[in-house]
Coordinates of C-alpha atoms and ligand atoms in Angstrom, one line a residue:
X1 CA 63.0 62.2 147.6
X2 CA 65.6 61.2 144.9
X3 CA 68.9 62.6 143.8
X4 CA 70.5 62.1 140.5
X5 CA 73.9 63.2 139.2
X6 CA 74.5 64.1 135.6
X7 CA 77.8 64.7 133.9
X8 CA 79.5 65.5 130.7
X9 CA 79.2 62.9 127.9
X10 CA 81.8 62.5 125.3
X11 CA 79.4 62.9 122.5
X12 CA 78.1 66.1 123.8
X13 CA 81.6 67.5 124.4
X14 CA 82.4 67.0 120.7
X15 CA 79.6 69.4 119.9
X16 CA 81.6 72.2 121.3
X17 CA 84.9 71.7 119.6
X18 CA 84.2 73.5 116.4
X19 CA 83.9 77.2 117.1
X20 CA 83.5 79.4 114.1
X21 CA 85.6 82.5 114.1
X22 CA 82.8 84.9 113.7
X23 CA 82.4 88.1 115.6
X24 CA 79.6 88.5 118.1
X25 CA 77.5 91.3 116.7
X26 CA 74.8 92.9 118.8
X27 CA 72.5 95.2 116.9
X28 CA 73.9 98.7 116.8
X29 CA 71.6 101.3 118.2
X30 CA 70.9 102.8 114.8
X31 CA 69.7 99.4 113.6
X32 CA 67.4 99.0 116.7
X33 CA 65.7 102.3 116.0
X34 CA 65.3 101.5 112.3
X35 CA 61.7 101.1 111.5
X36 CA 60.8 97.5 110.5
X37 CA 58.2 96.9 107.9
X38 CA 57.2 93.3 107.8
X39 CA 56.5 91.8 104.4
X40 CA 53.1 90.1 104.1
X41 CA 53.0 90.0 100.3
X42 CA 53.8 86.6 98.8
X43 CA 55.0 88.2 95.6
X44 CA 57.7 90.0 97.6
X45 CA 59.2 86.9 99.2
X46 CA 62.8 86.9 98.0
X47 CA 64.1 84.2 95.7
X48 CA 65.8 81.7 97.9
X49 CA 67.6 78.4 97.7
X50 CA 67.2 76.1 100.7
X51 CA 70.0 74.0 102.1
X52 CA 69.2 70.4 101.4
X53 CA 68.1 68.2 104.3
X54 CA 69.9 65.1 102.9
X55 CA 73.5 65.4 101.7
X56 CA 74.5 63.4 98.7
X57 CA 75.9 60.4 100.7
X58 CA 72.7 60.2 102.8
X59 CA 70.4 60.6 99.8
X60 CA 72.0 57.7 98.1
X61 CA 72.6 55.5 101.1
X62 CA 71.2 52.0 101.1
X63 CA 71.1 51.9 104.8
X64 CA 69.2 55.1 105.3
X65 CA 68.8 55.0 109.2
X66 CA 72.5 54.8 109.8
X67 CA 73.4 57.4 107.1
X68 CA 70.8 59.7 108.6
X69 CA 72.4 59.3 112.1
X70 CA 75.6 60.9 110.8
X71 CA 73.8 63.6 108.8
X72 CA 71.5 64.4 111.7
X73 CA 74.5 64.9 114.1
X74 CA 76.0 67.3 111.6
X75 CA 72.8 69.3 111.3
X76 CA 72.3 69.3 115.1
X77 CA 75.8 70.6 115.6
X78 CA 75.3 73.4 113.1
X79 CA 71.9 74.4 114.7
X80 CA 73.7 74.4 118.1
X81 CA 76.6 76.5 117.0
X82 CA 74.8 79.0 114.8
X83 CA 71.4 79.4 116.2
X84 CA 70.4 78.1 119.7
X85 CA 73.8 77.8 121.4
X86 CA 75.4 74.9 123.3
X87 CA 74.4 73.8 126.8
X88 CA 76.9 73.3 129.6
X89 CA 78.6 69.9 130.0
X90 CA 79.7 70.3 133.6
X91 CA 78.1 68.4 136.4
X92 CA 74.9 69.3 138.1
X93 CA 72.6 67.7 140.7
X94 CA 68.9 67.1 140.5
X95 CA 66.6 66.7 143.4
X96 CA 62.9 65.7 142.9
X97 CA 60.5 66.3 145.8
X98 CA 56.8 65.7 145.6
X99 CA 55.3 68.6 147.5
X100 CA 51.6 68.0 146.9
X101 CA 49.1 65.4 145.6
X102 CA 45.4 65.5 145.6
X103 CA 42.3 64.5 143.7
X104 CA 40.8 67.3 141.6
X105 CA 38.2 67.9 138.9
X106 CA 35.4 66.3 141.0
X107 CA 37.5 63.3 141.6
X108 CA 38.3 62.7 137.9
X109 CA 41.9 63.9 138.1
X110 CA 45.0 63.6 140.2
X111 CA 47.0 66.8 140.7
X112 CA 50.7 66.6 141.7
X113 CA 53.2 69.3 142.3
X114 CA 56.9 68.5 142.3
X115 CA 59.8 70.7 143.2
X116 CA 62.7 70.0 140.8
X117 CA 65.8 71.5 142.2
X118 CA 68.9 71.9 140.0
X119 CA 72.1 72.6 141.8
X120 CA 75.7 73.3 140.9
X121 CA 78.6 74.7 142.9
X122 CA 77.3 78.1 142.0
X123 CA 73.8 77.8 143.4
X124 CA 70.4 76.1 143.3
X125 CA 67.3 76.7 141.1
X126 CA 63.9 75.4 142.0
X127 CA 61.3 74.8 139.3
X128 CA 57.8 73.6 140.1
X129 CA 56.3 70.9 137.9
X130 CA 52.5 70.8 137.9
X131 CA 51.0 67.5 136.7
X132 CA 47.5 66.3 136.1
X133 CA 46.7 62.7 135.3
X134 CA 43.4 60.8 135.1
X135 CA 42.3 59.2 138.4
X136 CA 40.8 56.3 136.6
X137 CA 43.9 55.3 134.8
X138 CA 45.0 51.7 135.5
X139 CA 48.6 52.4 134.4
X140 CA 51.0 55.2 133.4
X141 CA 49.5 57.5 130.7
X142 CA 50.9 59.4 127.7
X143 CA 51.4 63.0 128.8
X144 CA 51.9 66.4 127.2
X145 CA 54.7 68.5 128.7
X146 CA 54.7 72.2 127.9
X147 CA 56.0 75.3 129.6
X148 CA 53.6 78.1 130.4
X149 CA 54.1 81.9 130.1
X150 CA 52.8 83.4 133.3
X151 CA 53.0 80.8 136.1
X152 CA 51.4 77.5 136.9
X153 CA 48.6 79.2 138.8
X154 CA 47.4 80.8 135.6
X155 CA 46.6 77.5 133.9
X156 CA 43.7 76.7 136.2
X157 CA 41.6 78.5 138.8
X158 CA 42.7 76.1 141.5
X159 CA 43.8 77.7 144.9
X160 CA 46.1 74.8 145.6
X161 CA 48.5 75.5 142.7
X162 CA 51.6 77.1 144.1
X163 CA 52.3 80.7 143.1
X164 CA 55.6 81.2 141.5
X165 CA 58.1 83.4 143.3
X166 CA 60.1 84.1 140.2
X167 CA 60.2 87.2 138.0
X168 CA 57.0 87.4 135.9
X169 CA 56.1 89.8 133.1
X170 CA 53.8 92.5 134.2
X171 CA 50.4 91.7 132.6
X172 CA 46.9 92.9 133.3
X173 CA 45.0 89.8 132.3
X174 CA 47.3 87.8 134.5
X175 CA 47.1 90.4 137.4
X176 CA 50.9 90.5 137.6
X177 CA 52.4 93.7 138.8
X178 CA 55.9 94.7 139.9
X179 CA 57.0 91.4 138.3
X180 CA 55.2 89.3 140.9
X181 CA 52.5 86.8 140.4
X182 CA 49.3 87.2 142.4
X183 CA 46.3 85.2 143.5
X184 CA 44.1 87.3 141.2
X185 CA 45.8 85.7 138.2
X186 CA 44.6 82.2 139.0
X187 CA 43.1 80.6 136.0
X188 CA 43.7 83.6 133.7
X189 CA 45.2 81.4 131.0
X190 CA 42.9 78.4 131.5
X191 CA 41.5 78.6 127.9
X192 CA 45.0 77.6 126.7
X193 CA 45.1 74.5 129.0
X194 CA 42.0 72.2 128.6
X195 CA 42.9 69.9 131.5
X196 CA 39.6 68.2 131.6
X197 CA 39.6 67.4 127.9
X198 CA 42.9 65.6 128.4
X199 CA 41.9 63.8 131.5
X200 CA 38.7 62.6 129.8
X201 CA 40.8 61.2 127.0
X202 CA 43.0 59.3 129.4
X203 CA 46.0 61.7 129.0
X204 CA 48.2 63.6 131.4
X205 CA 49.3 67.2 131.3
X206 CA 52.5 68.5 132.8
X207 CA 53.7 72.1 132.9
X208 CA 56.1 74.5 134.5
X209 CA 56.6 78.3 134.4
X210 CA 59.3 79.1 131.8
X211 CA 60.6 82.1 133.8
X212 CA 61.6 79.8 136.7
X213 CA 64.1 78.2 134.3
X214 CA 65.2 81.5 132.8
X215 CA 63.4 84.9 133.2
X216 CA 62.5 86.1 129.7
X217 CA 64.5 89.4 129.8
X218 CA 67.7 90.5 128.2
X219 CA 69.6 90.5 131.5
X220 CA 73.0 89.4 130.2
X221 CA 72.3 85.9 131.4
X222 CA 72.9 86.8 135.1
X223 CA 70.0 84.9 136.5
X224 CA 67.9 81.7 136.0
X225 CA 69.7 78.6 135.0
X226 CA 72.6 80.6 133.3
X227 CA 73.7 81.8 136.7
X228 CA 74.3 78.2 137.8
X229 CA 76.9 77.7 135.0
X230 CA 79.0 80.9 135.1
X231 CA 81.8 79.2 133.1
X232 CA 79.3 78.7 130.3
X233 CA 77.8 82.1 130.2
X234 CA 77.3 83.5 126.7
X235 CA 79.5 86.5 125.9
X236 CA 81.1 88.3 123.0
X237 CA 84.0 85.8 123.2
X238 CA 81.6 82.9 123.4
X239 CA 78.9 83.5 120.8
X240 CA 78.0 79.9 120.6
X241 CA 76.7 79.4 124.1
X242 CA 73.1 78.9 125.1
X243 CA 70.5 81.6 124.7
X244 CA 67.2 81.5 126.6
X245 CA 65.5 79.2 124.1
X246 CA 68.2 76.6 124.6
X247 CA 68.0 77.1 128.4
X248 CA 64.2 76.6 128.4
X249 CA 64.6 73.5 126.2
X250 CA 67.3 72.1 128.6
X251 CA 64.8 72.8 131.4
X252 CA 62.2 70.7 129.6
X253 CA 64.7 67.8 129.7
X254 CA 65.1 68.2 133.4
X255 CA 61.4 68.1 133.9
X256 CA 61.3 64.9 131.8
X257 CA 64.0 63.5 134.2
X258 CA 61.6 64.1 137.0
X259 CA 58.6 62.7 135.1
X260 CA 60.6 59.5 134.5
X261 CA 60.3 59.0 138.3
X262 CA 56.5 59.5 138.5
X263 CA 54.4 56.3 138.4
X264 CA 51.4 57.9 136.8
X265 CA 53.4 59.1 133.7
X266 CA 54.4 56.9 130.8
X267 CA 57.8 58.6 130.3
X268 CA 58.2 56.8 126.9
X269 CA 55.1 58.7 125.7
X270 CA 55.8 62.3 126.7
X271 CA 54.9 64.8 123.9
X272 CA 56.7 68.1 124.2
X273 CA 54.4 71.0 123.2
X274 CA 54.7 74.8 123.1
X275 CA 53.1 77.9 121.8
X276 CA 54.9 80.7 120.0
X277 CA 58.4 81.3 121.6
X278 CA 57.7 78.2 123.6
X279 CA 56.9 76.4 120.3
X280 CA 60.4 77.3 119.1
X281 CA 61.5 75.9 122.5
X282 CA 59.5 72.6 122.1
X283 CA 61.1 72.0 118.7
X284 CA 64.6 72.5 120.0
X285 CA 63.8 70.3 123.0
X286 CA 62.5 67.5 120.7
X287 CA 65.5 67.9 118.5
X288 CA 68.1 67.7 121.4
X289 CA 66.4 65.1 123.5
X290 CA 65.3 62.0 121.7
X291 CA 63.4 60.8 124.9
X292 CA 60.5 63.1 123.8
X293 CA 58.3 60.7 121.9
X294 CA 56.7 63.4 119.7
X295 CA 56.8 67.2 119.3
X296 CA 54.2 69.9 118.8
X297 CA 54.9 73.4 117.7
X298 CA 51.9 75.8 117.9
X299 CA 52.3 79.1 116.0
X300 CA 56.1 78.9 116.5
X301 CA 57.0 81.2 113.5
X302 CA 60.4 82.7 113.0
X303 CA 63.1 80.7 114.7
X304 CA 60.6 77.9 115.0
X305 CA 58.9 76.1 112.2
X306 CA 58.8 78.9 109.6
X307 CA 61.5 79.0 106.9
X308 CA 63.8 81.9 107.7
X309 CA 64.7 82.6 104.1
X310 CA 61.1 83.6 103.2
X311 CA 61.5 86.6 105.5
X312 CA 57.8 86.8 105.6
X313 CA 56.3 88.5 108.7
X314 CA 58.9 88.4 111.5
X315 CA 62.5 88.1 110.2
X316 CA 65.8 87.0 111.7
X317 CA 66.9 90.7 112.2
X318 CA 63.6 91.6 113.9
X319 CA 63.7 88.7 116.3
X320 CA 67.3 89.1 117.2
X321 CA 66.7 92.8 117.7
X322 CA 63.6 92.5 119.8
X323 CA 64.8 89.4 121.8
X324 CA 68.6 89.5 121.7
X325 CA 68.7 86.8 124.5
X326 CA 66.7 84.1 122.7
X327 CA 69.3 82.7 120.3
X328 CA 73.1 82.5 120.6
X329 CA 75.4 85.4 119.5
X330 CA 76.3 83.7 116.3
X331 CA 72.7 83.8 115.0
X332 CA 73.0 87.6 114.8
X333 CA 75.3 87.4 111.8
X334 CA 72.3 86.4 109.8
X335 CA 70.4 89.6 110.5
X336 CA 69.1 90.7 107.1
X337 CA 71.4 88.0 105.7
X338 CA 69.2 84.9 105.7
X339 CA 70.8 83.6 102.5
X340 CA 74.0 83.1 104.4
X341 CA 72.4 80.8 107.0
X342 CA 74.0 77.3 106.7
X343 CA 70.7 75.9 107.9
X344 CA 67.0 76.5 107.6
X345 CA 64.0 75.5 109.6
X346 CA 62.8 72.5 107.5
X347 CA 66.1 70.9 108.6
X348 CA 65.2 71.6 112.3
X349 CA 61.9 69.8 111.8
X350 CA 63.7 66.9 110.1
X351 CA 65.8 66.4 113.2
X352 CA 62.6 65.1 114.9
X353 CA 62.2 62.2 112.5
X354 CA 61.1 59.4 112.8
X355 CA 59.2 60.6 115.9
X356 CA 55.8 62.1 115.2
X357 CA 55.7 65.9 114.5
X358 CA 52.9 68.4 114.5
X359 CA 53.2 71.9 113.1
X360 CA 50.3 74.2 113.7
X361 CA 49.5 77.7 112.4
X362 CA 46.7 80.2 112.6
X363 CA 45.2 82.0 109.6
X364 CA 45.5 85.5 111.0
X365 CA 48.9 84.9 112.5
X366 CA 50.8 86.2 109.4
X367 CA 53.6 87.4 111.6
X368 CA 54.5 83.7 112.2
X369 CA 54.2 82.9 108.4
X370 CA 51.7 80.0 108.2
X371 CA 52.8 79.2 104.7
X372 CA 56.5 79.1 105.7
X373 CA 55.5 76.8 108.6
X374 CA 53.6 74.5 106.3
X375 CA 56.4 74.3 103.7
X376 CA 58.9 73.4 106.4
X377 CA 56.8 70.5 107.5
X378 CA 56.2 69.4 103.9
X379 CA 59.9 69.5 103.2
X380 CA 60.8 67.7 106.4
X381 CA 58.5 64.8 105.3
X382 CA 61.3 63.7 103.0
X383 CA 63.2 62.2 105.9
X384 CA 60.0 60.5 107.3
X385 CA 59.4 59.0 103.9
X386 CA 63.0 57.6 103.8
X387 CA 62.1 56.0 107.1
X388 CA 59.1 54.4 105.2
X389 CA 56.7 56.5 107.2
X390 CA 54.1 58.7 105.7
X391 CA 55.0 62.3 105.3
X392 CA 52.6 65.2 105.5
X393 CA 49.5 64.3 103.4
X394 CA 48.6 67.8 102.4
X395 CA 49.9 69.1 99.1
X396 CA 49.4 72.8 99.7
X397 CA 48.5 75.2 102.5
X398 CA 45.0 74.1 103.4
X399 CA 41.9 76.2 104.0
X400 CA 41.5 77.5 107.6
X401 CA 40.2 74.9 110.1
X402 CA 41.7 72.0 108.3
X403 CA 43.8 69.5 110.1
X404 CA 45.9 66.7 108.6
X405 CA 46.9 64.3 111.4
X406 CA 49.4 61.6 110.9
X407 CA 53.1 61.0 111.7
X408 CA 53.8 64.4 110.2
X409 CA 50.8 66.6 111.0
X410 CA 49.8 70.2 110.1
X411 CA 46.8 72.4 110.8
X412 CA 45.7 75.9 110.0
X413 CA 43.3 77.1 112.6
X414 CA 41.1 80.0 111.7
X415 CA 42.0 83.0 113.9
X416 CA 44.8 84.7 115.6
X417 CA 48.0 83.9 117.4
X418 CA 46.9 81.6 120.2
X419 CA 46.4 78.1 121.4
X420 CA 42.8 77.1 122.0
X421 CA 40.6 74.0 122.4
X422 CA 40.4 73.4 118.6
X423 CA 44.2 73.1 118.6
X424 CA 44.1 70.8 121.6
X425 CA 41.3 68.6 120.2
X426 CA 43.7 67.9 117.3
X427 CA 46.6 67.3 119.6
X428 CA 44.6 64.7 121.4
X429 CA 44.0 62.8 118.1
X430 CA 47.7 63.1 117.3
X431 CA 48.9 61.7 120.6
X432 CA 46.7 58.7 120.1
X433 CA 49.1 57.2 117.6
X434 CA 51.4 56.6 120.6
X435 CA 48.8 54.8 122.6
Ligands
GTR501 C1 56.4 87.8 119.5 C2 57.6 87.3 118.8 C3 57.3 85.9 118.2 C4 56.7 85.0 119.2 C5 55.8 85.7 120.1 C6 55.4 85.0 121.4 O1 56.6 89.1 120.0 O2 57.9 88.2 117.7 O3 58.5 85.3 117.6 O4 57.6 84.3 119.9 O5 56.3 86.9 120.6 O6 56.1 84.2 122.0 O7 54.3 85.2 121.9

């Protein structure tokens, strides 16, 4: 059992000084009921001019890494204030308790469950980390860390996995009713979590249920991690404070804090991964926490890897209207106004450099704009190249079922919005560059 205290750091505090005097605009009812017609026609993509990743000083700098440091902080600050929202800087306490360890997968794997308890003066929040590592490993292993959508028990049909007691979304395939998880849901999402493939490749897998960090509902930030920091609750007067994506990302960092204490995990080789809204989350976690050795965004789309200015498929207005709690209040001023954004998503991907980055799309997932995701990764390559690392090798959006794996990776899987074994087979190749 171990306790760690974390506090406010001076660098972090400076992030919160600049508050833009913009009004917090929630979508008026008339806008919410407006019918949204997504554009899926490339010829209808508006003309747009992207903000540059490198400013003039950085572009011309002889000492690129140190010039990039300054430019990167600037970009990170703008993404924080205008899109994801700031995290609190007040103290909290962390308690890590191993609640279970056993062999699994016919002796090939070791399963561990850890209770990560976050506490402040306002309360405590337990989050359960589920970890699989290969039993045969002779030392700590590189490990994927990704949040799951429906509870740890849904990732494998294993009766020992603890059922979450948090709010869950009602869902038939996951046998969740009245916002409660049930035994019948065990293993219902196992196709998305190929534990054995990872174990057989000498890799670890760690996950936690995202709703334990913050339930994914527009609840005015009254529960989950937001409730532990009442002085940092987002409001009309504080439109730059953390939305749910920033909260989930912050939670990923706390899970990494715990993983740093676990002997079987090589904490210097933890790859943060996420699908869809959790792909947006993994990108922000990788950007804000440099301890993540690499980042994977699977079908992250709008607010993730896709360029907002293309307004192809899901748009800023649509995402802010359907999910008003995901981003900070300031982001709503860009509804139907992408051209005014001081940032775009290629810059978010660049924040991950020089650490390896993987952007993945699916051919039938037009809502997430595969071309916009590809272009973003291609453009972010500029920074990797300045670090004398290879950028994305592809010149154009590839044919379905093509993967280009390197420091900057991209693939287009044939099929719909999902994460499956083909995606994971590529991620296994990708993580090998860390080994
Ligand atoms: C959709 C949303 C997407 C994506 C997806 C998901 O409804 O529009 O941005 O995040 O949900 O997370 O499954």
